[in-house]
Amino acid sequence: MEYRMLGRTGRLVSVVGLGTWQLGADWGDVEEKDARAVLDAASEAGVTFVDTADVYGDGRSEQIIGGYLADNPGSGITVATKMGRRAEQVPESYVLENFRAWTDRSRTNLRTERLDLVQLHCPPSEVVDDDAVYDALDTLVAEGAVAAYGVSVETSAQALAAIARPGVASVQIILNAFRRKPLEEVLPAASAAGVGIVARVPLASGLLSGRYTKDTTFAEDDHRSYNRAGEAFDVGETFSGVPYELGLRAAGEFSALVETAVAQEMTPAQAAIAWIWQQPGVSTVIPGARSADQARANAGAGGDHVLGARFGAGVRDIYDRLLRDEVHDRW
Ligand SMILES: NC(=O)c1ccc[n+]([C@@H]2O[C@H](COP(=O)([O-])OP(=O)(O)OC[C@H]3O[C@@H](n4cnc5c(N)ncnc54)[C@H](OP(=O)(O)O)[C@@H]3O)[C@@H](O)[C@H]2O)c1
């Protein structure tokens, strides 16, 4: 596993982290013992960065992580949580009083005095642009409730606005083989400013693993069933906003490319993850895992892999031919 500085947090984290939306809800059932096994497998494989949110299972994900950390005090894991989605998505919600209440709840759930990193959870653009929001976040840091703050965003424009703020330690954004826009401006801007980049949805919600077919079904309470057209939240969070059938075709080509262009033994999911953290400017990639096996395999993508120029060109070609028109100008 390789380790990198996470922007202005001053913390070294593994290039492959762990996303834990799955340990909360919205991905079908994940039992608590399986959630624990995911954390164990990731930690044993060298993962030291875990992403969660106060809304994942209404606190369940945070609580499971808090329990895990209490039982494993030497794990060296940096936890990034998020806040803002338990209230109405209007600028008036993003005030110091709410920030204090939300972070108090997360501190209890995570069983810690001070949160390592708290990220605004995809707030409206007006919030990302509001000076008063950053003043309130600076106050949280000064009061000691959080060590650092960041912003999780939907669009490249929001990412650039957040990167320009001097107190922002990290920005979280969707970046994967099916979502290349952040490569253009966001990664160079983050590098220049010393802001960390947390790359989420690296597998396009699992599509890039190449496991799904047109007959695959997802549980009713899995967002890949109920948010396919953006019925519940931004459609970009489900399959990266790529229509499912088109995603299957692109994923099929991606798997074939891994087979022919990558010399090392790697699964498509591992190649998808390694390709992301090898982009200059990325600090860590946070694949979500529903099982210990997935977490272990994903951590295995954090080693010394050479993907090669032919693979890089092939990834770009799949995007340009099949996906660019569909997604490029939306986020
Ligand atoms: N707004 C936000 O800030 C926001 C939004 C979305 C996500 N996130 C964060 O980003 C993390 C990652 O994104 P994500 O979980 O949405 O999407 P993702 O990482 O692209 O996809 C996760 C899914 O990929 C499949 N998978 C994982 N590892 C695999 C492996 N080794 N082999 C085959 N399949 C594998 C699993 O699908 P199956 O379930 O089918 O097994 C898993 O549920 C989340 O957990 C969350 O922490 C944040």
mmCIF file of C-alpha atoms and ligand atoms in Angstrom:
data_model
loop_
_atom_site.group_PDB
_atom_site.id
_atom_site.type_symbol
_atom_site.label_atom_id
_atom_site.label_comp_id
_atom_site.label_asym_id
_atom_site.label_seq_id
_atom_site.Cartn_x
_atom_site.Cartn_y
_atom_site.Cartn_z
ATOM 1 C CA MET A 1 0.000 0.000 0.000
ATOM 2 C CA GLU A 2 1.213 3.491 -0.808
ATOM 3 C CA TYR A 3 0.518 6.510 1.428
ATOM 4 C CA ARG A 4 0.053 10.184 0.550
ATOM 5 C CA MET A 5 -0.497 13.449 2.352
ATOM 6 C CA LEU A 6 -4.180 14.310 2.447
ATOM 7 C CA GLY A 7 -4.022 17.951 1.456
ATOM 8 C CA ARG A 8 -3.995 20.424 4.317
ATOM 9 C CA THR A 9 -5.003 17.867 6.954
ATOM 10 C CA GLY A 10 -1.300 17.128 7.490
ATOM 11 C CA ARG A 11 -2.208 13.429 7.647
ATOM 12 C CA LEU A 12 -0.664 10.655 5.637
ATOM 13 C CA VAL A 13 -3.362 8.304 4.339
ATOM 14 C CA SER A 14 -3.469 5.172 2.197
ATOM 15 C CA VAL A 15 -4.021 5.780 -1.529
ATOM 16 C CA VAL A 16 -6.853 3.272 -1.320
ATOM 17 C CA GLY A 17 -9.270 4.112 1.464
ATOM 18 C CA LEU A 18 -12.668 2.673 2.280
ATOM 19 C CA GLY A 19 -16.117 4.093 1.547
ATOM 20 C CA THR A 20 -18.703 3.074 4.127
ATOM 21 C CA TRP A 21 -22.064 4.154 2.728
ATOM 22 C CA GLN A 22 -22.632 0.379 2.413
ATOM 23 C CA LEU A 23 -22.222 0.003 6.192
ATOM 24 C CA GLY A 24 -25.150 2.361 6.740
ATOM 25 C CA ALA A 25 -27.955 1.715 4.275
ATOM 26 C CA ASP A 26 -29.056 2.188 0.642
ATOM 27 C CA TRP A 27 -27.174 -0.869 -0.689
ATOM 28 C CA GLY A 28 -29.470 -3.648 0.537
ATOM 29 C CA ASP A 29 -28.761 -5.326 3.893
ATOM 30 C CA VAL A 30 -25.245 -5.408 5.319
ATOM 31 C CA GLU A 31 -25.234 -7.108 8.723
ATOM 32 C CA GLU A 32 -23.186 -5.642 11.541
ATOM 33 C CA LYS A 33 -20.790 -8.597 11.652
ATOM 34 C CA ASP A 34 -20.144 -8.194 7.910
ATOM 35 C CA ALA A 35 -19.615 -4.459 8.390
ATOM 36 C CA ARG A 36 -17.028 -5.208 11.084
ATOM 37 C CA ALA A 37 -15.365 -7.756 8.807
ATOM 38 C CA VAL A 38 -15.106 -5.115 6.063
ATOM 39 C CA LEU A 39 -13.319 -2.728 8.442
ATOM 40 C CA ASP A 40 -11.035 -5.498 9.697
ATOM 41 C CA ALA A 41 -10.095 -6.649 6.207
ATOM 42 C CA ALA A 42 -9.408 -3.091 5.021
ATOM 43 C CA SER A 43 -7.302 -2.231 8.056
ATOM 44 C CA GLU A 44 -5.310 -5.459 7.851
ATOM 45 C CA ALA A 45 -4.584 -4.668 4.199
ATOM 46 C CA GLY A 46 -3.108 -1.273 5.113
ATOM 47 C CA VAL A 47 -6.126 1.022 4.614
ATOM 48 C CA THR A 48 -5.860 4.076 6.894
ATOM 49 C CA PHE A 49 -8.593 6.331 5.503
ATOM 50 C CA VAL A 50 -12.298 5.696 6.014
ATOM 51 C CA ASP A 51 -15.089 7.873 4.611
ATOM 52 C CA THR A 52 -18.511 7.976 6.247
ATOM 53 C CA ALA A 53 -21.408 10.414 6.795
ATOM 54 C CA ASP A 54 -23.898 11.242 9.519
ATOM 55 C CA VAL A 55 -26.744 10.173 7.210
ATOM 56 C CA TYR A 56 -25.445 6.727 6.236
ATOM 57 C CA GLY A 57 -28.062 4.568 7.944
ATOM 58 C CA ASP A 58 -28.888 7.681 10.017
ATOM 59 C CA GLY A 59 -25.659 7.219 11.990
ATOM 60 C CA ARG A 60 -25.272 3.431 11.755
ATOM 61 C CA SER A 61 -22.141 3.640 9.604
ATOM 62 C CA GLU A 62 -20.528 6.126 12.019
ATOM 63 C CA GLN A 63 -21.509 4.019 15.039
ATOM 64 C CA ILE A 64 -20.046 0.836 13.578
ATOM 65 C CA ILE A 65 -16.802 2.673 12.792
ATOM 66 C CA GLY A 66 -16.767 4.217 16.280
ATOM 67 C CA GLY A 67 -17.150 0.764 17.830
ATOM 68 C CA TYR A 68 -14.424 -0.630 15.606
ATOM 69 C CA LEU A 69 -11.976 2.154 16.509
ATOM 70 C CA ALA A 70 -12.701 1.765 20.227
ATOM 71 C CA ASP A 71 -11.827 -1.929 19.955
ATOM 72 C CA ASN A 72 -8.773 -1.259 17.768
ATOM 73 C CA PRO A 73 -7.108 1.823 19.235
ATOM 74 C CA GLY A 74 -3.832 1.381 17.340
ATOM 75 C CA SER A 75 -5.340 1.178 13.877
ATOM 76 C CA GLY A 76 -4.044 4.609 12.806
ATOM 77 C CA ILE A 77 -7.200 5.201 10.796
ATOM 78 C CA THR A 78 -8.212 8.725 9.776
ATOM 79 C CA VAL A 79 -12.000 9.047 9.638
ATOM 80 C CA ALA A 80 -13.674 11.582 7.382
ATOM 81 C CA THR A 81 -17.338 12.114 8.048
ATOM 82 C CA LYS A 82 -19.878 14.446 6.416
ATOM 83 C CA MET A 83 -22.638 16.710 7.611
ATOM 84 C CA GLY A 84 -25.496 18.727 6.162
ATOM 85 C CA ARG A 85 -27.898 16.156 4.747
ATOM 86 C CA ARG A 86 -29.992 15.738 7.861
ATOM 87 C CA ALA A 87 -31.504 19.170 7.271
ATOM 88 C CA GLU A 88 -33.303 20.866 4.445
ATOM 89 C CA GLN A 89 -30.928 21.619 1.559
ATOM 90 C CA VAL A 90 -31.169 25.411 1.840
ATOM 91 C CA PRO A 91 -28.424 27.945 2.689
ATOM 92 C CA GLU A 92 -30.118 28.757 6.048
ATOM 93 C CA SER A 93 -29.290 25.234 7.291
ATOM 94 C CA TYR A 94 -25.528 25.770 7.000
ATOM 95 C CA VAL A 95 -24.945 27.835 10.137
ATOM 96 C CA LEU A 96 -22.641 27.453 13.130
ATOM 97 C CA GLU A 97 -25.387 26.336 15.514
ATOM 98 C CA ASN A 98 -26.283 23.418 13.229
ATOM 99 C CA PHE A 99 -22.627 22.627 12.547
ATOM 100 C CA ARG A 100 -22.077 22.335 16.299
ATOM 101 C CA ALA A 101 -25.093 20.065 16.773
ATOM 102 C CA TRP A 102 -24.246 17.845 13.805
ATOM 103 C CA THR A 103 -20.582 17.451 14.762
ATOM 104 C CA ASP A 104 -21.537 16.751 18.401
ATOM 105 C CA ARG A 105 -23.692 13.864 17.171
ATOM 106 C CA SER A 106 -20.906 12.554 14.922
ATOM 107 C CA ARG A 107 -18.380 12.823 17.761
ATOM 108 C CA THR A 108 -20.666 10.699 19.914
ATOM 109 C CA ASN A 109 -21.243 8.168 17.140
ATOM 110 C CA LEU A 110 -17.537 7.963 16.342
ATOM 111 C CA ARG A 111 -16.611 8.005 20.044
ATOM 112 C CA THR A 112 -14.067 10.773 19.658
ATOM 113 C CA GLU A 113 -13.484 14.210 21.175
ATOM 114 C CA ARG A 114 -12.361 15.688 17.877
ATOM 115 C CA LEU A 115 -13.356 14.635 14.360
ATOM 116 C CA ASP A 116 -10.360 14.120 12.057
ATOM 117 C CA LEU A 117 -12.120 15.629 9.053
ATOM 118 C CA VAL A 118 -15.682 16.776 8.471
ATOM 119 C CA GLN A 119 -16.928 17.423 4.939
ATOM 120 C CA LEU A 120 -19.963 19.418 3.900
ATOM 121 C CA HIS A 121 -22.115 16.779 2.216
ATOM 122 C CA CYS A 122 -22.776 18.016 -1.332
ATOM 123 C CA PRO A 123 -24.347 21.341 -0.325
ATOM 124 C CA PRO A 124 -26.057 23.703 -2.765
ATOM 125 C CA SER A 125 -23.673 25.907 -4.806
ATOM 126 C CA GLU A 126 -24.660 29.051 -2.843
ATOM 127 C CA VAL A 127 -23.309 27.359 0.276
ATOM 128 C CA VAL A 128 -20.000 26.484 -1.378
ATOM 129 C CA ASP A 129 -19.687 30.159 -2.343
ATOM 130 C CA ASP A 130 -20.688 31.663 1.021
ATOM 131 C CA ASP A 131 -17.962 33.360 3.123
ATOM 132 C CA ALA A 132 -20.021 32.961 6.319
ATOM 133 C CA VAL A 133 -20.019 29.158 5.940
ATOM 134 C CA TYR A 134 -16.218 29.072 5.989
ATOM 135 C CA ASP A 135 -16.122 31.443 8.973
ATOM 136 C CA ALA A 136 -18.374 29.009 10.848
ATOM 137 C CA LEU A 137 -16.214 26.049 9.838
ATOM 138 C CA ASP A 138 -13.092 27.921 11.006
ATOM 139 C CA THR A 139 -14.841 28.441 14.346
ATOM 140 C CA LEU A 140 -15.488 24.682 14.637
ATOM 141 C CA VAL A 141 -11.772 24.064 14.157
ATOM 142 C CA ALA A 142 -10.887 26.781 16.681
ATOM 143 C CA GLU A 143 -13.294 25.264 19.209
ATOM 144 C CA GLY A 144 -11.606 21.886 18.788
ATOM 145 C CA ALA A 145 -14.621 19.880 17.586
ATOM 146 C CA VAL A 146 -12.931 19.114 14.283
ATOM 147 C CA ALA A 147 -9.279 18.968 13.253
ATOM 148 C CA ALA A 148 -9.972 19.927 9.637
ATOM 149 C CA TYR A 149 -12.816 20.452 7.192
ATOM 150 C CA GLY A 150 -13.464 19.759 3.539
ATOM 151 C CA VAL A 151 -16.260 19.847 1.006
ATOM 152 C CA SER A 152 -17.829 16.956 -0.872
ATOM 153 C CA VAL A 153 -19.139 18.274 -4.190
ATOM 154 C CA GLU A 154 -21.142 17.208 -7.211
ATOM 155 C CA THR A 155 -19.581 19.399 -9.915
ATOM 156 C CA SER A 156 -16.132 20.483 -11.039
ATOM 157 C CA ALA A 157 -17.236 24.120 -10.706
ATOM 158 C CA GLN A 158 -18.094 23.565 -7.030
ATOM 159 C CA ALA A 159 -14.765 21.794 -6.514
ATOM 160 C CA LEU A 160 -12.856 24.766 -7.937
ATOM 161 C CA ALA A 161 -14.786 27.171 -5.700
ATOM 162 C CA ALA A 162 -13.979 25.087 -2.615
ATOM 163 C CA ILE A 163 -10.310 24.649 -3.550
ATOM 164 C CA ALA A 164 -9.957 28.454 -3.664
ATOM 165 C CA ARG A 165 -10.816 28.716 0.068
ATOM 166 C CA PRO A 166 -7.737 28.813 2.303
ATOM 167 C CA GLY A 167 -9.249 26.715 5.109
ATOM 168 C CA VAL A 168 -10.446 23.825 2.948
ATOM 169 C CA ALA A 169 -8.243 20.796 3.617
ATOM 170 C CA SER A 170 -9.762 18.432 1.054
ATOM 171 C CA VAL A 171 -12.393 18.135 -1.654
ATOM 172 C CA GLN A 172 -14.305 14.960 -2.382
ATOM 173 C CA ILE A 173 -15.563 14.426 -5.937
ATOM 174 C CA ILE A 174 -16.650 11.627 -8.273
ATOM 175 C CA LEU A 175 -13.693 10.612 -10.422
ATOM 176 C CA ASN A 176 -13.473 7.336 -12.311
ATOM 177 C CA ALA A 177 -12.998 5.918 -15.808
ATOM 178 C CA PHE A 178 -16.579 6.975 -16.590
ATOM 179 C CA ARG A 179 -16.199 10.460 -15.019
ATOM 180 C CA ARG A 180 -13.090 12.202 -16.323
ATOM 181 C CA LYS A 181 -14.001 15.875 -16.080
ATOM 182 C CA PRO A 182 -12.048 16.488 -12.804
ATOM 183 C CA LEU A 183 -8.838 15.605 -14.669
ATOM 184 C CA GLU A 184 -9.103 18.837 -16.659
ATOM 185 C CA GLU A 185 -9.066 21.585 -14.032
ATOM 186 C CA VAL A 186 -9.864 20.204 -10.595
ATOM 187 C CA LEU A 187 -6.824 17.990 -10.075
ATOM 188 C CA PRO A 188 -4.302 20.615 -11.282
ATOM 189 C CA ALA A 189 -5.968 23.306 -9.126
ATOM 190 C CA ALA A 190 -5.983 21.061 -6.052
ATOM 191 C CA SER A 191 -2.314 20.168 -6.552
ATOM 192 C CA ALA A 192 -1.343 23.815 -6.922
ATOM 193 C CA ALA A 193 -3.265 24.805 -3.784
ATOM 194 C CA GLY A 194 -2.189 21.821 -1.680
ATOM 195 C CA VAL A 195 -5.800 20.680 -1.233
ATOM 196 C CA GLY A 196 -6.401 16.945 -0.924
ATOM 197 C CA ILE A 197 -8.630 15.100 -3.395
ATOM 198 C CA VAL A 198 -10.794 12.219 -2.198
ATOM 199 C CA ALA A 199 -12.060 10.339 -5.266
ATOM 200 C CA ARG A 200 -15.428 8.699 -4.678
ATOM 201 C CA VAL A 201 -17.637 6.257 -6.613
ATOM 202 C CA PRO A 202 -14.476 4.771 -8.191
ATOM 203 C CA LEU A 203 -16.292 1.711 -9.535
ATOM 204 C CA ALA A 204 -19.279 3.643 -10.892
ATOM 205 C CA SER A 205 -21.373 1.933 -8.161
ATOM 206 C CA GLY A 206 -19.890 -1.449 -9.110
ATOM 207 C CA LEU A 207 -20.345 -1.229 -12.903
ATOM 208 C CA LEU A 208 -16.596 -1.073 -13.519
ATOM 209 C CA SER A 209 -16.145 -4.456 -11.835
ATOM 210 C CA GLY A 210 -17.702 -5.939 -14.977
ATOM 211 C CA ARG A 211 -19.946 -8.240 -12.889
ATOM 212 C CA TYR A 212 -23.360 -6.963 -13.880
ATOM 213 C CA THR A 213 -25.519 -7.914 -16.846
ATOM 214 C CA LYS A 214 -28.841 -6.683 -18.167
ATOM 215 C CA ASP A 215 -30.485 -9.326 -15.968
ATOM 216 C CA THR A 216 -28.794 -8.250 -12.714
ATOM 217 C CA THR A 217 -31.292 -7.083 -10.116
ATOM 218 C CA PHE A 218 -30.643 -4.930 -7.065
ATOM 219 C CA ALA A 219 -32.617 -4.949 -3.805
ATOM 220 C CA GLU A 220 -35.539 -2.567 -3.514
ATOM 221 C CA ASP A 221 -33.753 -0.591 -0.819
ATOM 222 C CA ASP A 222 -30.585 -0.326 -2.962
ATOM 223 C CA HIS A 223 -30.173 3.081 -4.662
ATOM 224 C CA ARG A 224 -29.234 1.238 -7.845
ATOM 225 C CA SER A 225 -32.954 0.310 -7.951
ATOM 226 C CA TYR A 226 -34.627 3.402 -6.568
ATOM 227 C CA ASN A 227 -32.350 6.216 -7.809
ATOM 228 C CA ARG A 228 -31.599 5.129 -11.364
ATOM 229 C CA ALA A 229 -33.247 8.212 -12.760
ATOM 230 C CA GLY A 230 -32.306 10.487 -9.845
ATOM 231 C CA GLU A 231 -35.639 10.039 -8.042
ATOM 232 C CA ALA A 232 -34.099 10.399 -4.544
ATOM 233 C CA PHE A 233 -30.821 12.331 -4.996
ATOM 234 C CA ASP A 234 -28.388 13.455 -7.693
ATOM 235 C CA VAL A 235 -28.421 10.795 -10.407
ATOM 236 C CA GLY A 236 -24.654 11.208 -10.760
ATOM 237 C CA GLU A 237 -24.227 9.223 -7.510
ATOM 238 C CA THR A 238 -25.810 6.126 -9.067
ATOM 239 C CA PHE A 239 -23.688 4.411 -11.744
ATOM 240 C CA SER A 240 -21.918 7.802 -12.087
ATOM 241 C CA GLY A 241 -24.973 9.086 -13.937
ATOM 242 C CA VAL A 242 -24.411 6.717 -16.863
ATOM 243 C CA PRO A 243 -27.584 4.996 -18.123
ATOM 244 C CA TYR A 244 -27.358 1.352 -17.024
ATOM 245 C CA GLU A 245 -27.385 -0.371 -20.431
ATOM 246 C CA LEU A 246 -24.780 2.019 -21.822
ATOM 247 C CA GLY A 247 -22.740 1.497 -18.647
ATOM 248 C CA LEU A 248 -22.790 -2.258 -19.223
ATOM 249 C CA ARG A 249 -21.408 -1.801 -22.713
ATOM 250 C CA ALA A 250 -18.659 0.544 -21.530
ATOM 251 C CA ALA A 251 -17.848 -1.782 -18.608
ATOM 252 C CA GLY A 252 -17.578 -4.716 -21.028
ATOM 253 C CA GLU A 253 -15.047 -2.789 -23.092
ATOM 254 C CA PHE A 254 -13.197 -1.733 -19.929
ATOM 255 C CA SER A 255 -12.859 -5.368 -18.777
ATOM 256 C CA ALA A 256 -11.571 -6.399 -22.198
ATOM 257 C CA LEU A 257 -9.046 -3.550 -22.075
ATOM 258 C CA VAL A 258 -7.751 -4.680 -18.682
ATOM 259 C CA GLU A 259 -7.357 -8.192 -20.064
ATOM 260 C CA THR A 260 -5.363 -7.085 -23.124
ATOM 261 C CA ALA A 261 -3.483 -3.956 -22.008
ATOM 262 C CA VAL A 262 -2.489 -4.582 -18.369
ATOM 263 C CA ALA A 263 0.480 -6.906 -18.012
ATOM 264 C CA GLN A 264 -0.050 -7.607 -14.299
ATOM 265 C CA GLU A 265 -2.753 -9.889 -12.937
ATOM 266 C CA MET A 266 -5.540 -7.496 -11.917
ATOM 267 C CA THR A 267 -9.311 -7.585 -11.877
ATOM 268 C CA PRO A 268 -11.203 -4.810 -13.689
ATOM 269 C CA ALA A 269 -12.195 -3.366 -10.289
ATOM 270 C CA GLN A 270 -8.567 -3.224 -9.171
ATOM 271 C CA ALA A 271 -7.450 -1.630 -12.433
ATOM 272 C CA ALA A 272 -10.262 0.930 -12.140
ATOM 273 C CA ILE A 273 -9.101 1.881 -8.632
ATOM 274 C CA ALA A 274 -5.371 1.940 -9.453
ATOM 275 C CA TRP A 275 -6.021 4.111 -12.511
ATOM 276 C CA ILE A 276 -7.636 6.742 -10.275
ATOM 277 C CA TRP A 277 -4.999 7.047 -7.557
ATOM 278 C CA GLN A 278 -2.288 7.191 -10.189
ATOM 279 C CA GLN A 279 -3.746 10.423 -11.588
ATOM 280 C CA PRO A 280 -1.570 13.324 -10.337
ATOM 281 C CA GLY A 281 -3.441 15.315 -7.707
ATOM 282 C CA VAL A 282 -5.481 12.460 -6.236
ATOM 283 C CA SER A 283 -4.825 11.812 -2.538
ATOM 284 C CA THR A 284 -6.994 8.757 -1.907
ATOM 285 C CA VAL A 285 -9.707 6.673 -3.578
ATOM 286 C CA ILE A 286 -12.601 5.364 -1.483
ATOM 287 C CA PRO A 287 -14.241 2.269 -2.990
ATOM 288 C CA GLY A 288 -17.282 1.087 -1.094
ATOM 289 C CA ALA A 289 -17.317 -2.573 -0.080
ATOM 290 C CA ARG A 290 -20.144 -4.836 1.035
ATOM 291 C CA SER A 291 -17.920 -7.747 2.034
ATOM 292 C CA ALA A 292 -14.477 -8.384 3.501
ATOM 293 C CA ASP A 293 -13.406 -9.980 0.202
ATOM 294 C CA GLN A 294 -14.264 -6.823 -1.732
ATOM 295 C CA ALA A 295 -12.441 -4.631 0.805
ATOM 296 C CA ARG A 296 -9.339 -6.851 0.645
ATOM 297 C CA ALA A 297 -9.321 -6.954 -3.167
ATOM 298 C CA ASN A 298 -9.744 -3.183 -3.386
ATOM 299 C CA ALA A 299 -6.895 -2.530 -0.953
ATOM 300 C CA GLY A 300 -4.783 -4.740 -3.214
ATOM 301 C CA ALA A 301 -5.087 -2.042 -5.877
ATOM 302 C CA GLY A 302 -3.012 0.295 -3.703
ATOM 303 C CA GLY A 303 0.313 -1.414 -4.414
ATOM 304 C CA ASP A 304 2.977 -0.917 -7.002
ATOM 305 C CA HIS A 305 0.962 -1.398 -10.209
ATOM 306 C CA VAL A 306 2.048 -0.341 -13.671
ATOM 307 C CA LEU A 307 -0.975 0.142 -15.872
ATOM 308 C CA GLY A 308 0.855 1.520 -18.908
ATOM 309 C CA ALA A 309 0.189 4.094 -21.611
ATOM 310 C CA ARG A 310 -1.875 1.738 -23.790
ATOM 311 C CA PHE A 311 -4.306 1.200 -20.936
ATOM 312 C CA GLY A 312 -4.547 4.945 -20.269
ATOM 313 C CA ALA A 313 -5.275 5.645 -23.932
ATOM 314 C CA GLY A 314 -7.880 2.874 -24.003
ATOM 315 C CA VAL A 315 -9.683 4.278 -20.958
ATOM 316 C CA ARG A 316 -9.831 7.688 -22.640
ATOM 317 C CA ASP A 317 -11.080 6.143 -25.887
ATOM 318 C CA ILE A 318 -13.975 4.307 -24.178
ATOM 319 C CA TYR A 319 -15.018 7.528 -22.482
ATOM 320 C CA ASP A 320 -14.770 9.663 -25.609
ATOM 321 C CA ARG A 321 -16.706 7.236 -27.805
ATOM 322 C CA LEU A 322 -19.421 6.057 -25.420
ATOM 323 C CA LEU A 323 -19.806 8.363 -22.433
ATOM 324 C CA ARG A 324 -18.527 11.887 -22.986
ATOM 325 C CA ASP A 325 -21.723 13.169 -24.635
ATOM 326 C CA GLU A 326 -23.804 11.702 -21.815
ATOM 327 C CA VAL A 327 -21.924 13.011 -18.766
ATOM 328 C CA HIS A 328 -19.141 15.452 -19.521
ATOM 329 C CA ASP A 329 -20.994 18.744 -19.288
ATOM 330 C CA ARG A 330 -23.386 17.734 -16.514
ATOM 331 C CA TRP A 331 -21.042 17.616 -13.540
HETATM 332 N N1 LIG B 1 -22.206 12.654 -1.744
HETATM 333 C C1 LIG B 1 -21.154 12.024 -1.286
HETATM 334 O O1 LIG B 1 -20.329 12.625 -0.650
HETATM 335 C C2 LIG B 1 -20.996 10.567 -1.597
HETATM 336 C C3 LIG B 1 -21.834 9.964 -2.535
HETATM 337 C C4 LIG B 1 -21.609 8.651 -2.888
HETATM 338 C C5 LIG B 1 -20.580 7.930 -2.283
HETATM 339 N N2 LIG B 1 -19.806 8.523 -1.331
HETATM 340 C C6 LIG B 1 -18.707 7.772 -0.666
HETATM 341 O O2 LIG B 1 -17.933 7.134 -1.655
HETATM 342 C C7 LIG B 1 -17.846 5.735 -1.369
HETATM 343 C C8 LIG B 1 -17.661 4.977 -2.654
HETATM 344 O O3 LIG B 1 -18.703 5.169 -3.586
HETATM 345 P P1 LIG B 1 -19.870 4.104 -3.776
HETATM 346 O O4 LIG B 1 -19.772 3.113 -2.699
HETATM 347 O O5 LIG B 1 -21.109 4.874 -3.971
HETATM 348 O O6 LIG B 1 -19.525 3.435 -5.186
HETATM 349 P P2 LIG B 1 -18.338 2.485 -5.692
HETATM 350 O O7 LIG B 1 -17.241 2.449 -4.719
HETATM 351 O O8 LIG B 1 -18.065 2.907 -7.082
HETATM 352 O O9 LIG B 1 -19.072 1.059 -5.802
HETATM 353 C C9 LIG B 1 -19.272 0.242 -4.689
HETATM 354 C C10 LIG B 1 -19.841 -1.108 -5.135
HETATM 355 O O10 LIG B 1 -18.938 -1.719 -6.033
HETATM 356 C C11 LIG B 1 -18.972 -3.129 -5.877
HETATM 357 N N3 LIG B 1 -17.617 -3.580 -5.516
HETATM 358 C C12 LIG B 1 -16.823 -3.051 -4.554
HETATM 359 N N4 LIG B 1 -15.649 -3.697 -4.521
HETATM 360 C C13 LIG B 1 -15.707 -4.665 -5.461
HETATM 361 C C14 LIG B 1 -14.785 -5.652 -5.895
HETATM 362 N N5 LIG B 1 -13.573 -5.772 -5.368
HETATM 363 N N6 LIG B 1 -15.176 -6.483 -6.896
HETATM 364 C C15 LIG B 1 -16.395 -6.365 -7.452
HETATM 365 N N7 LIG B 1 -17.297 -5.445 -7.088
HETATM 366 C C16 LIG B 1 -16.955 -4.592 -6.098
HETATM 367 C C17 LIG B 1 -19.965 -3.427 -4.771
HETATM 368 O O11 LIG B 1 -21.194 -3.705 -5.430
HETATM 369 P P3 LIG B 1 -22.228 -4.823 -4.901
HETATM 370 O O12 LIG B 1 -22.960 -4.068 -3.835
HETATM 371 O O13 LIG B 1 -23.076 -5.093 -6.118
HETATM 372 O O14 LIG B 1 -21.448 -5.967 -4.400
HETATM 373 C C18 LIG B 1 -20.019 -2.115 -4.022
HETATM 374 O O15 LIG B 1 -21.223 -1.933 -3.311
HETATM 375 C C19 LIG B 1 -19.137 5.460 -0.591
HETATM 376 O O16 LIG B 1 -19.105 4.260 0.135
HETATM 377 C C20 LIG B 1 -19.220 6.694 0.271
HETATM 378 O O17 LIG B 1 -18.344 6.564 1.385
HETATM 379 C C21 LIG B 1 -19.993 9.832 -0.994
#
